[in-house]
Amino acid sequence: MAIIITDECINCDACISECPNNAIYEPGDEWTYADETALSGTVSLPATGEEVDADASNEALSDEFYYIVPDKCTECKGFHDEPQCASVCPVDCCVPDGAHEETEDQLLAKKTWLHGE
């Protein structure tokens, strides 16, 4: 499953540079699928098959604290043994997101989708 940042976040930004998928954004920042990934142009989302413009800006998921884009989070599978955001968070607010459950195979496939590897 993806990781979510709870409203206990203190906006310290320790997590943002640790994410290998560039799935973490500052409060109020728009995001794209293409941000520091291999994605560009029209792509199909792995979970739903929905076609989206990878370069299009999307509305921020939070205006109050850092947030993780679930479609870009792989729990660091294929990069690290554990989610790096959770390992560096000083207030333990990076937790599993029960609304976005995925198998390890799905997470690894998402990593390949994001990075073309």
mmCIF file of C-alpha atoms in Angstrom:
data_model
loop_
_atom_site.group_PDB
_atom_site.id
_atom_site.type_symbol
_atom_site.label_atom_id
_atom_site.label_comp_id
_atom_site.label_asym_id
_atom_site.label_seq_id
_atom_site.Cartn_x
_atom_site.Cartn_y
_atom_site.Cartn_z
ATOM 1 C CA MET A 1 0.000 0.000 0.000
ATOM 2 C CA ALA A 2 1.079 3.570 -0.441
ATOM 3 C CA ILE A 3 2.270 5.709 2.442
ATOM 4 C CA ILE A 4 0.285 8.712 3.643
ATOM 5 C CA ILE A 5 1.433 11.703 5.683
ATOM 6 C CA THR A 6 -0.950 12.436 8.542
ATOM 7 C CA ASP A 7 -2.014 15.850 9.789
ATOM 8 C CA GLU A 8 0.543 15.477 12.579
ATOM 9 C CA CYS A 9 3.205 16.538 10.039
ATOM 10 C CA ILE A 10 5.354 19.428 11.274
ATOM 11 C CA ASN A 11 6.499 20.367 7.731
ATOM 12 C CA CYS A 12 10.152 19.733 8.554
ATOM 13 C CA ASP A 13 10.849 18.473 4.977
ATOM 14 C CA ALA A 14 13.043 15.575 6.129
ATOM 15 C CA CYS A 15 11.072 13.183 3.915
ATOM 16 C CA ILE A 16 10.972 15.035 0.621
ATOM 17 C CA SER A 17 14.572 14.433 -0.460
ATOM 18 C CA GLU A 18 14.408 10.763 0.582
ATOM 19 C CA CYS A 19 11.688 9.777 -1.900
ATOM 20 C CA PRO A 20 13.132 7.964 -4.943
ATOM 21 C CA ASN A 21 9.893 8.544 -6.882
ATOM 22 C CA ASN A 22 9.467 12.257 -6.191
ATOM 23 C CA ALA A 23 6.037 11.392 -4.759
ATOM 24 C CA ILE A 24 6.240 13.852 -1.833
ATOM 25 C CA TYR A 25 5.264 17.477 -2.266
ATOM 26 C CA GLU A 26 5.213 20.616 -0.142
ATOM 27 C CA PRO A 27 1.881 21.936 1.115
ATOM 28 C CA GLY A 28 -0.002 23.715 -1.654
ATOM 29 C CA ASP A 29 2.400 22.639 -4.439
ATOM 30 C CA GLU A 30 0.892 21.250 -7.619
ATOM 31 C CA TRP A 31 2.298 17.937 -8.852
ATOM 32 C CA THR A 32 2.764 15.977 -12.072
ATOM 33 C CA TYR A 33 3.399 12.333 -12.854
ATOM 34 C CA ALA A 34 6.413 13.438 -14.907
ATOM 35 C CA ASP A 35 8.220 15.165 -11.997
ATOM 36 C CA GLU A 36 11.601 13.382 -11.872
ATOM 37 C CA THR A 37 10.260 10.217 -13.495
ATOM 38 C CA ALA A 38 10.557 8.726 -16.981
ATOM 39 C CA LEU A 39 6.910 9.554 -17.725
ATOM 40 C CA SER A 40 5.941 12.041 -20.412
ATOM 41 C CA GLY A 41 2.894 12.713 -22.564
ATOM 42 C CA THR A 42 -0.172 10.491 -22.360
ATOM 43 C CA VAL A 43 0.275 7.485 -20.050
ATOM 44 C CA SER A 44 -2.035 4.814 -18.637
ATOM 45 C CA LEU A 45 -2.209 4.543 -14.857
ATOM 46 C CA PRO A 46 -1.146 1.051 -13.732
ATOM 47 C CA ALA A 47 -3.937 0.639 -11.166
ATOM 48 C CA THR A 48 -6.889 1.689 -13.320
ATOM 49 C CA GLY A 49 -5.713 1.948 -16.925
ATOM 50 C CA GLU A 50 -7.033 5.524 -17.008
ATOM 51 C CA GLU A 51 -5.132 7.702 -19.467
ATOM 52 C CA VAL A 52 -3.629 10.906 -18.082
ATOM 53 C CA ASP A 53 -1.230 13.587 -19.273
ATOM 54 C CA ALA A 54 1.959 12.945 -17.295
ATOM 55 C CA ASP A 55 3.079 16.545 -17.844
ATOM 56 C CA ALA A 56 -0.170 18.169 -16.679
ATOM 57 C CA SER A 57 -0.231 19.917 -13.310
ATOM 58 C CA ASN A 58 -2.526 18.437 -10.697
ATOM 59 C CA GLU A 59 -4.032 20.203 -7.706
ATOM 60 C CA ALA A 60 -2.210 19.880 -4.385
ATOM 61 C CA LEU A 61 -3.551 17.111 -2.155
ATOM 62 C CA SER A 62 -2.916 19.244 0.949
ATOM 63 C CA ASP A 63 -2.502 22.933 1.633
ATOM 64 C CA GLU A 64 -1.505 22.394 5.264
ATOM 65 C CA PHE A 65 1.204 19.727 5.354
ATOM 66 C CA TYR A 66 3.471 17.680 3.098
ATOM 67 C CA TYR A 67 1.650 15.023 1.095
ATOM 68 C CA ILE A 68 2.370 11.874 -0.903
ATOM 69 C CA VAL A 69 0.808 11.190 -4.312
ATOM 70 C CA PRO A 70 -0.445 7.585 -3.989
ATOM 71 C CA ASP A 71 -0.021 6.848 -7.709
ATOM 72 C CA LYS A 72 3.690 7.656 -7.396
ATOM 73 C CA CYS A 73 4.409 5.928 -4.056
ATOM 74 C CA THR A 74 6.011 2.478 -4.212
ATOM 75 C CA GLU A 75 6.895 2.245 -0.502
ATOM 76 C CA CYS A 76 10.474 2.463 -1.856
ATOM 77 C CA LYS A 77 10.191 -1.118 -3.210
ATOM 78 C CA GLY A 78 13.045 -1.784 -5.603
ATOM 79 C CA PHE A 79 15.106 0.974 -3.981
ATOM 80 C CA HIS A 80 15.192 0.335 -0.208
ATOM 81 C CA ASP A 81 14.071 -2.238 2.355
ATOM 82 C CA GLU A 82 11.644 0.181 4.006
ATOM 83 C CA PRO A 83 9.865 3.432 3.149
ATOM 84 C CA GLN A 84 12.475 6.139 3.555
ATOM 85 C CA CYS A 85 9.967 8.861 4.430
ATOM 86 C CA ALA A 86 8.848 6.854 7.459
ATOM 87 C CA SER A 87 12.413 6.080 8.506
ATOM 88 C CA VAL A 88 13.433 9.758 8.650
ATOM 89 C CA CYS A 89 10.191 11.286 9.958
ATOM 90 C CA PRO A 90 10.795 12.774 13.430
ATOM 91 C CA VAL A 91 7.103 12.617 14.406
ATOM 92 C CA ASP A 92 6.183 9.244 12.832
ATOM 93 C CA CYS A 93 3.467 10.719 10.614
ATOM 94 C CA CYS A 94 4.370 8.708 7.483
ATOM 95 C CA VAL A 95 2.146 5.655 7.813
ATOM 96 C CA PRO A 96 0.582 2.998 5.552
ATOM 97 C CA ASP A 97 -2.420 4.274 3.598
ATOM 98 C CA GLY A 98 -5.172 1.684 3.978
ATOM 99 C CA ALA A 99 -7.105 3.333 1.147
ATOM 100 C CA HIS A 100 -4.367 2.389 -1.335
ATOM 101 C CA GLU A 101 -3.435 -1.253 -0.702
ATOM 102 C CA GLU A 102 -1.093 -2.880 -3.219
ATOM 103 C CA THR A 103 0.936 -6.077 -3.369
ATOM 104 C CA GLU A 104 4.712 -6.044 -3.613
ATOM 105 C CA ASP A 105 4.408 -7.085 -7.275
ATOM 106 C CA GLN A 106 2.083 -4.139 -7.955
ATOM 107 C CA LEU A 107 4.489 -1.743 -6.209
ATOM 108 C CA LEU A 108 7.446 -3.064 -8.225
ATOM 109 C CA ALA A 109 5.422 -2.749 -11.444
ATOM 110 C CA LYS A 110 4.626 0.852 -10.497
ATOM 111 C CA LYS A 111 8.350 1.514 -9.961
ATOM 112 C CA THR A 112 9.044 0.187 -13.464
ATOM 113 C CA TRP A 113 6.199 2.309 -14.860
ATOM 114 C CA LEU A 114 7.562 5.448 -13.191
ATOM 115 C CA HIS A 115 11.203 4.956 -14.100
ATOM 116 C CA GLY A 116 11.110 2.826 -17.258
ATOM 117 C CA GLU A 117 13.521 0.310 -15.802
#
